[in-house]
Short mmCIF file of C-alpha atoms and ligand atoms in Angstrom, two decimals:
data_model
loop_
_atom_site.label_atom_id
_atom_site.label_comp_id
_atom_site.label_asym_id
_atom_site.label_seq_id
_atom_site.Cartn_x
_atom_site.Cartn_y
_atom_site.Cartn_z
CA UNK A 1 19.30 98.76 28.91
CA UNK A 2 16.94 96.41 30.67
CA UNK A 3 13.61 97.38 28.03
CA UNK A 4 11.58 95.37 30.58
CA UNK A 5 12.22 97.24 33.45
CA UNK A 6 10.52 100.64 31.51
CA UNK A 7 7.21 101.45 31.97
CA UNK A 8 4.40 100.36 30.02
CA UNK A 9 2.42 103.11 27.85
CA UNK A 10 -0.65 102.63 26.04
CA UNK A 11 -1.17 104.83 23.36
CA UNK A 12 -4.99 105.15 22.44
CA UNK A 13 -5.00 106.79 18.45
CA UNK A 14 -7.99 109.00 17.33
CA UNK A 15 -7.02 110.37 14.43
CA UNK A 16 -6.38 113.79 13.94
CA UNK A 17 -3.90 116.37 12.27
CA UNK A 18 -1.39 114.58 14.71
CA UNK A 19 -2.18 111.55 11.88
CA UNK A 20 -2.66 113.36 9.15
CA UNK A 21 -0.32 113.79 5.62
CA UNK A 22 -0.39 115.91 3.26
CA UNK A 23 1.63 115.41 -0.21
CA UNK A 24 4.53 117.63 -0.04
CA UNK A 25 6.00 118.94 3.41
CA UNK A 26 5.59 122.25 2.36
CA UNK A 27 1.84 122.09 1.55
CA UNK A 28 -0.94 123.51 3.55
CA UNK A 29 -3.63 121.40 2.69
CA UNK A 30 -3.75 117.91 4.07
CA UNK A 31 -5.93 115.36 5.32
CA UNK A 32 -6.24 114.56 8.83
CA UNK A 33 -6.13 111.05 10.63
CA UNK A 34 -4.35 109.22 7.92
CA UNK A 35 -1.65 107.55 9.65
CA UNK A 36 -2.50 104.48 12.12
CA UNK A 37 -1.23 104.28 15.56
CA UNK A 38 1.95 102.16 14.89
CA UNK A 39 3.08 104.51 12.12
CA UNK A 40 2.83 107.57 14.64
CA UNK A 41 4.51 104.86 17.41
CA UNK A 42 7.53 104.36 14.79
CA UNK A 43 7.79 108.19 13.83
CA UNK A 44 9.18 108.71 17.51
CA UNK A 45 12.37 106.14 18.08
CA UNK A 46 13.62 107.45 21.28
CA UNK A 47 10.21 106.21 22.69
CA UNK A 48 11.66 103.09 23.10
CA UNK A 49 14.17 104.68 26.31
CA UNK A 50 11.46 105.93 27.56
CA UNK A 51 8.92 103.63 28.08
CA UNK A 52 7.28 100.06 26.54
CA UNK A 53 4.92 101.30 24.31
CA UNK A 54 1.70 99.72 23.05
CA UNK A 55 -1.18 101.30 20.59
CA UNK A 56 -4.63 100.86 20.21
CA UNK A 57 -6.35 102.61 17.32
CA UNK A 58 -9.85 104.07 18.72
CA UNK A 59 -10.85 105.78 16.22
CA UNK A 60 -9.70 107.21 13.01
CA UNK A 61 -11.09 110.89 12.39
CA UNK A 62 -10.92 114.42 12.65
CA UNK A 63 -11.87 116.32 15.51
CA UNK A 64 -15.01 117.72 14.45
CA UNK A 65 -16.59 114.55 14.00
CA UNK A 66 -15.73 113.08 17.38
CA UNK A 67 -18.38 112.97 19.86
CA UNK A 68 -20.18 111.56 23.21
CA UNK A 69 -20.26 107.81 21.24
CA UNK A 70 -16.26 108.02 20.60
CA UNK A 71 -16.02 109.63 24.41
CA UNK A 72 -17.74 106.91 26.32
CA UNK A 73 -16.08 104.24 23.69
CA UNK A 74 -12.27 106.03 24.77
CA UNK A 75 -13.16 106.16 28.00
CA UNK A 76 -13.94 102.26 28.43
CA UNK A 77 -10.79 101.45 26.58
CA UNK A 78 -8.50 103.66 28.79
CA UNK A 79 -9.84 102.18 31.88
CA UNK A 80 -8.99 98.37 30.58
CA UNK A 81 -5.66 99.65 30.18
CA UNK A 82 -5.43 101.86 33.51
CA UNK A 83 -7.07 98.56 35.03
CA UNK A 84 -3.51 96.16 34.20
CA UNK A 85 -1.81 95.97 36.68
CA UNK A 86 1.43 96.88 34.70
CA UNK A 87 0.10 99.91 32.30
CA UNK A 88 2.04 103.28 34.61
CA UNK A 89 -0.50 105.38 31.81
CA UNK A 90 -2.51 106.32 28.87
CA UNK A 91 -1.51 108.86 25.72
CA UNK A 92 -4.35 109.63 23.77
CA UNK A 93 -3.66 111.26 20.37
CA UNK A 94 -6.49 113.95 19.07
CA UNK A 95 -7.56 116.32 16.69
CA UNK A 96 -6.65 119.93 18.27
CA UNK A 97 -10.56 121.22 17.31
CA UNK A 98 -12.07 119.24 20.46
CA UNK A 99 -9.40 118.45 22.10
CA UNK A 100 -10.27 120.20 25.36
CA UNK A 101 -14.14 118.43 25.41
CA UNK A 102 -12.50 114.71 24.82
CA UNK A 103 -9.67 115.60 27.44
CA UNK A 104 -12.22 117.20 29.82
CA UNK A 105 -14.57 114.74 29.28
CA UNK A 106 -11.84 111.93 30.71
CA UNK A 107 -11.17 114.03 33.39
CA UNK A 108 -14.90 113.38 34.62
CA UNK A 109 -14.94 110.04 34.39
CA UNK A 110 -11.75 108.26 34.63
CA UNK A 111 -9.99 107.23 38.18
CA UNK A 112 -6.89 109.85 38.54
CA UNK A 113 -4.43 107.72 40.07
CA UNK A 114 -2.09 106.76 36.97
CA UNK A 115 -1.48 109.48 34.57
CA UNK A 116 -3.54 110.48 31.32
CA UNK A 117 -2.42 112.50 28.76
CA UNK A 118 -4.12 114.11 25.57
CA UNK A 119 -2.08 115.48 22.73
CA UNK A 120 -2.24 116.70 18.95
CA UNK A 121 -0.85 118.47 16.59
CA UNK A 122 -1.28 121.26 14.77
CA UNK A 123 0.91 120.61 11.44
CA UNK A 124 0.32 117.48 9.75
CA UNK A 125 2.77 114.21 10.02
CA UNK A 126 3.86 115.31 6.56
CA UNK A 127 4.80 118.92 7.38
CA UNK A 128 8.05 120.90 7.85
CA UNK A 129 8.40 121.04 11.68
CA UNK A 130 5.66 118.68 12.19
CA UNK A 131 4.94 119.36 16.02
CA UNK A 132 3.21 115.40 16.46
CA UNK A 133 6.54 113.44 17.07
CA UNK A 134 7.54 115.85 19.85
CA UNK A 135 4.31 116.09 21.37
CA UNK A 136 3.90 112.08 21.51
CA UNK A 137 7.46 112.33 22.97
CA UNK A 138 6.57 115.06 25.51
CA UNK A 139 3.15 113.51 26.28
CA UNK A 140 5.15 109.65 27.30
CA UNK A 141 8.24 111.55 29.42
CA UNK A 142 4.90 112.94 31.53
CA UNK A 143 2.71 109.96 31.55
CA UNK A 144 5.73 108.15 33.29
CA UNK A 145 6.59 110.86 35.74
CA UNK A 146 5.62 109.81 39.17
CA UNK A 147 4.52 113.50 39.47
CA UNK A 148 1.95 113.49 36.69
CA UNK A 149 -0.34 110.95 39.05
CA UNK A 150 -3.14 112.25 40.77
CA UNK A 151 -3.72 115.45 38.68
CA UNK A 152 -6.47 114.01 36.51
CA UNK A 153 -6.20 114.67 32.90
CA UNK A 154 -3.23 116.25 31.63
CA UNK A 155 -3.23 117.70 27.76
CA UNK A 156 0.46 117.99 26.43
CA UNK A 157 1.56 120.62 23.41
CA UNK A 158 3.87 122.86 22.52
CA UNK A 159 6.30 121.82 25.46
CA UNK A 160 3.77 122.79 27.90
CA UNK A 161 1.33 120.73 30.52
CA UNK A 162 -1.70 121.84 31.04
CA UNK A 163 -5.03 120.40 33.74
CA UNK A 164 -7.69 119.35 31.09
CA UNK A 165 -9.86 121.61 33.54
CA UNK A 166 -7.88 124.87 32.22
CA UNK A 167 -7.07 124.24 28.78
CA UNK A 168 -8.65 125.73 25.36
CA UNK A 169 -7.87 126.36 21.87
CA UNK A 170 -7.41 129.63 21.06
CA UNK A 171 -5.32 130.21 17.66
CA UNK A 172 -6.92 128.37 14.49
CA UNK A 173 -3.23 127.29 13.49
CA UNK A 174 -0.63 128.31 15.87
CA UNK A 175 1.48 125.64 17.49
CA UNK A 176 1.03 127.51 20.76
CA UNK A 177 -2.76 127.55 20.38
CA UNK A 178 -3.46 125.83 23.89
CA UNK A 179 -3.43 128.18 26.48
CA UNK A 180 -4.68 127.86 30.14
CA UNK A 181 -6.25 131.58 30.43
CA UNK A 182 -7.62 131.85 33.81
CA UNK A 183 -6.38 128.64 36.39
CA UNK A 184 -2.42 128.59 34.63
CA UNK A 185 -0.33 125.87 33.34
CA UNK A 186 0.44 122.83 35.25
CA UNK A 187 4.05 122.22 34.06
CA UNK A 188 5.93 122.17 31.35
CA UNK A 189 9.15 119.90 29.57
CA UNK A 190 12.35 122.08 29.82
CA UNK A 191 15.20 120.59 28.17
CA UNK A 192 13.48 117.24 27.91
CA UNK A 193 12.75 117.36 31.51
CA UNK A 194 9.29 117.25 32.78
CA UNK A 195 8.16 120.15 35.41
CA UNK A 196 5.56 120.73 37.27
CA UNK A 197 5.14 124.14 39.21
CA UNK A 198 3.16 122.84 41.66
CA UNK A 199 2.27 119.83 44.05
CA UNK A 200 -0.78 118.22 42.55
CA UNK A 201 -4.01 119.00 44.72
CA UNK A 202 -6.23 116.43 45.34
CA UNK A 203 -9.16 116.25 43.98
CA UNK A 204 -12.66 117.25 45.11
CA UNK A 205 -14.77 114.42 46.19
CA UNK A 206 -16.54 113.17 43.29
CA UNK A 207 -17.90 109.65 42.68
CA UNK A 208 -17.38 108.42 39.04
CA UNK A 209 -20.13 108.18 36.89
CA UNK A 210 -21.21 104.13 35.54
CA UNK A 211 -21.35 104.96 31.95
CA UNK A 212 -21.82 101.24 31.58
CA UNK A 213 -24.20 100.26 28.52
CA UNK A 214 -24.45 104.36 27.38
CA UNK A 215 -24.15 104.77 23.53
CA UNK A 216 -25.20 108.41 24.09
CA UNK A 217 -25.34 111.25 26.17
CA UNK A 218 -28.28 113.34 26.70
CA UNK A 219 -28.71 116.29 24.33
CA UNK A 220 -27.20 119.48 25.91
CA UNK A 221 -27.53 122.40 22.63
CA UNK A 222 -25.78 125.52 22.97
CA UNK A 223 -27.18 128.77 22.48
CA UNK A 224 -24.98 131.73 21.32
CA UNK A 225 -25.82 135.61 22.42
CA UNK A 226 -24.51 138.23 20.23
CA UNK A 227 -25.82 141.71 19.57
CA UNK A 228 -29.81 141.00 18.40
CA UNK A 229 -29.66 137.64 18.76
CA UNK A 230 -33.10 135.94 18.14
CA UNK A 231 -34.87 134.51 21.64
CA UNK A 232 -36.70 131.62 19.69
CA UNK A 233 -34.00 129.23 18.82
CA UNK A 234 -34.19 128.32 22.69
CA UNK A 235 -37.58 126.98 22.06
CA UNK A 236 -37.03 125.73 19.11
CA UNK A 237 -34.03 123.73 21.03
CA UNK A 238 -36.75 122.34 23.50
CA UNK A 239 -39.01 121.58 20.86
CA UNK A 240 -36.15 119.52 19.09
CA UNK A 241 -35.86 117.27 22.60
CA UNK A 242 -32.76 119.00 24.11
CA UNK A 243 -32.62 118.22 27.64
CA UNK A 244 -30.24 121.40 28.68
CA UNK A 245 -29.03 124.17 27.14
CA UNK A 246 -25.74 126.13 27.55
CA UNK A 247 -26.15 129.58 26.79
CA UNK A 248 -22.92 131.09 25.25
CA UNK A 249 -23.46 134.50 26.92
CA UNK A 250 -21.87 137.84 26.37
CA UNK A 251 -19.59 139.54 29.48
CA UNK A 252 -20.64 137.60 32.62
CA UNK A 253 -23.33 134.92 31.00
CA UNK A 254 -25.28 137.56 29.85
CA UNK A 255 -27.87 137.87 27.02
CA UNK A 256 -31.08 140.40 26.35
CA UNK A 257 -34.15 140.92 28.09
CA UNK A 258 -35.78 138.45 25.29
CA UNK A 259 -33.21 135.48 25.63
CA UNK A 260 -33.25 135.24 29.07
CA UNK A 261 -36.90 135.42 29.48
CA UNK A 262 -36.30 132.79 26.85
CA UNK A 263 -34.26 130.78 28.88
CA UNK A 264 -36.11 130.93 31.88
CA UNK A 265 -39.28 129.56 30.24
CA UNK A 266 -37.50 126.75 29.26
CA UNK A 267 -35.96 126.19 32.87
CA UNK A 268 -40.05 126.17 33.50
CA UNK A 269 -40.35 123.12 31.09
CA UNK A 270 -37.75 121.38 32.93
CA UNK A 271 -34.76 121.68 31.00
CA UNK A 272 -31.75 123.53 33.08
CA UNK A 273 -29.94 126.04 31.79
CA UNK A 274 -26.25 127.03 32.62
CA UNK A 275 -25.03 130.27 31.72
CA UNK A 276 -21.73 130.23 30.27
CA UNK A 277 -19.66 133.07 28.76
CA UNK A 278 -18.38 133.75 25.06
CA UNK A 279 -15.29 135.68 26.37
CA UNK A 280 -13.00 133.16 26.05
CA UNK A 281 -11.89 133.20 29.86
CA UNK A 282 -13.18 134.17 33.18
CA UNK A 283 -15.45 132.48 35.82
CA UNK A 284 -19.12 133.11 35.52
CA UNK A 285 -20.41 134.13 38.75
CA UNK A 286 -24.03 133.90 39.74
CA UNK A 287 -26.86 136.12 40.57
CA UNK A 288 -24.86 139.45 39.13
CA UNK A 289 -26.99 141.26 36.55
CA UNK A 290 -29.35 138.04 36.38
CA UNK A 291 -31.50 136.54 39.01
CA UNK A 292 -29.99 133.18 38.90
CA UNK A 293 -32.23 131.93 42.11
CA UNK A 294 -35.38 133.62 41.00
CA UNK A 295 -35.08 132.41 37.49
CA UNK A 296 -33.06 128.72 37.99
CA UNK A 297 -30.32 129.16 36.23
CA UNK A 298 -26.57 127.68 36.73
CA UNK A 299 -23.65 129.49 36.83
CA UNK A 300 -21.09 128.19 34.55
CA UNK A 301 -17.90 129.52 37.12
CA UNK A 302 -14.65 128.45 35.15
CA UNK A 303 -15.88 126.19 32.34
CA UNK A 304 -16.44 127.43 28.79
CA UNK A 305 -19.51 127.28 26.95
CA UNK A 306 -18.34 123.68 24.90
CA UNK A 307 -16.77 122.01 28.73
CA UNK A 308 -19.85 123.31 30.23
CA UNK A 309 -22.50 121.94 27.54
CA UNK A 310 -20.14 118.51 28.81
CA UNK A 311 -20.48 118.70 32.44
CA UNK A 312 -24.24 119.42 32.08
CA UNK A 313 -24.51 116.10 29.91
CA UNK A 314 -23.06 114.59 32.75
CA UNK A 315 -24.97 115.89 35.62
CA UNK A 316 -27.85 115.21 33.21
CA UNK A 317 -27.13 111.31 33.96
CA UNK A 318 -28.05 112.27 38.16
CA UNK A 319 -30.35 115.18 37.93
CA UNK A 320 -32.12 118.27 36.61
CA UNK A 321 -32.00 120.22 39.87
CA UNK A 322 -30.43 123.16 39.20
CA UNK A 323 -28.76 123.30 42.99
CA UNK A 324 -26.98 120.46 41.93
CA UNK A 325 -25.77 120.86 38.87
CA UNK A 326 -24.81 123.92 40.61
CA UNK A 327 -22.83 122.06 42.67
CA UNK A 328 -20.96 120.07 40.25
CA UNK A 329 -20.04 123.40 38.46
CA UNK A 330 -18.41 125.22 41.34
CA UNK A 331 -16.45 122.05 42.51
CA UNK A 332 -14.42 120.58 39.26
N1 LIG B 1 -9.91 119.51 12.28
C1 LIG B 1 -8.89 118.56 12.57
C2 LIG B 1 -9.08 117.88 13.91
O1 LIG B 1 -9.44 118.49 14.88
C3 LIG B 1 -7.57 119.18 12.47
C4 LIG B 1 -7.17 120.00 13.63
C5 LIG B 1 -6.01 119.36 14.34
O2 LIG B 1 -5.98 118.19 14.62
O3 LIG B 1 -5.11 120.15 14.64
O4 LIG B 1 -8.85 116.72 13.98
#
């Protein structure tokens, strides 16, 4: 075989459980993002008849500790490499926890013309069945199919593609924890061949944010309803300098009399609030049992509380008009 002629694949490491050992196969404990990007390159052999592939290490942590400064940092790094002429796509490798906010996040703000692919695992490097080599696997046989281009960012588990829009986490340690509740699965790798169910549909219009310089996003906090839940925190939030807030609503973005009075004072200070839901799936739909144009509230639609508190740090960049973040919300 002509290696040349394969595509090139750049392989951007985080860290992870994807990286992560623990000291017998067998044990449940571990520790995550352990093992560097060429040791999780070498732990897959038949990469090498699949495509040329390169790694960067990004990063080196869990999950829980990644945010907007390891985003923005990813996100400059995959463009260099989407930018060469020769690179057909991008693998990133992730901890599972936010998975779906890093792969979301790239979805934003990242051209969708070559493919990009997120992946992770959920048993260690170290484990019986370790899911990470097949993932990586999975994740390069899409990145080079001519069919993965144009759907923006693609997430990759458990034999199954998913639209970085649709995916969360829903099982704290099931390998099928990724799930696509309400929009569906994109594809999947049957028998080592990659599938997608539909035709990719182009994207809304969107022009890409210049993240250029940032460090930081603004701060978007999210507030959770539940039965009795105290009304202050959201002031306290405001006090504290957040700049939006995400409320994690009950049912359809709901929350009590107190919170949303709350919530709309807080809209009167100028920061914007998006209702989001708790339930796990389903679009939040505006002006139901709340007055969403009396009171200025967004609508989350389809994104869950943690993607919405990340398109709202985006909008945040443009504006604080709550028709527009509106907008942005009913068209990702
Ligand atoms: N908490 C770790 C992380 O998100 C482990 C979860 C995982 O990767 O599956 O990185």
């Amino acid at each position: 075989m002509d290696v040349s002629s394969l595509p090139q694949i750049t392989i951007l490491a985080t860290g992870g459980t994807i990286a992560g050992r623990g000291s017998t196969p067998d044990q449940s404990a571990y520790t995550s993002a352990t093992l560097h990007v060429e040791e999780l390159i070498a732990s897959v052999p038949s990469l090498s008849e699949l495509a040329q592939v390169d790694g960067e290490q990004v990063a080196q942590v869990g999950s829980q500790d990644v945010g907007p400064a390891h985003w923005l940092e990813l996100a400059r790094r995959a463009r260099v490499c989407l930018a060469r002429e020769g690179t057909a796509g991008v693998v990133v490798t992730h901890g599972t926890d936010t998975l779906e906010e890093t792969a979301f996040f790239l979805d934003q703000v990242l051209p969708s013309d070559k493919p990009i692919v997120v992946t992770g695992a959920m048993r260690p490097a170290s484990g019986l069945s370790a899911d990470g080599p097949r993932n990586i696997l999975d994740s390069v046989r899409v990145a080079v199919h001519p069919g993965a281009r144009g759907r923006g960012v693609l997430v990759v588990l458990d034999e199954i593609i998913h639209s970085a829009r649709a995916v969360t986490k829903t099982n704290t340690a099931r390998v099928s924890t990724f799930q696509s509740p309400d929009m569906g699965t994109a594809g999947a790798i049957i028998a080592g061949r990659t599938t997608f169910y539909r035709k990719a549909t182009p994207r809304p219009e969107r022009s890409l944010p210049n993240l250029e310089g940032l460090t930081s996003l603004p701060r978007v906090e999210i507030v959770s309803a539940c039965a009795g839940a105290q009304p202050d925190v959201v002031q306290a939030y405001v006090d504290l300098g957040a700049q939006g807030i995400v409320l994690a609503g009950v049912g359809n973005g709901n929350a009590s009399k107190e919170m949303v009075a709350a919530l709309a004072e807080a809209v009167s200070a100028g920061v914007p609030v998006v209702r989001s839901t708790r339930a796990g799936s389903g679009f939040v739909a505006r002006n139901l049992e709340i007055d969403d144009d009396g009171l200025g509230f967004v609508a989350a639609g389809p994104m869950n509380p943690a993607k919405a508190r990340v398109l709202l740090q985006l909008a945040l960049l443009d504006t604080t008009e709550a028709s527009r973040i509106q907008e942005r919300f009913f068209s990702v």
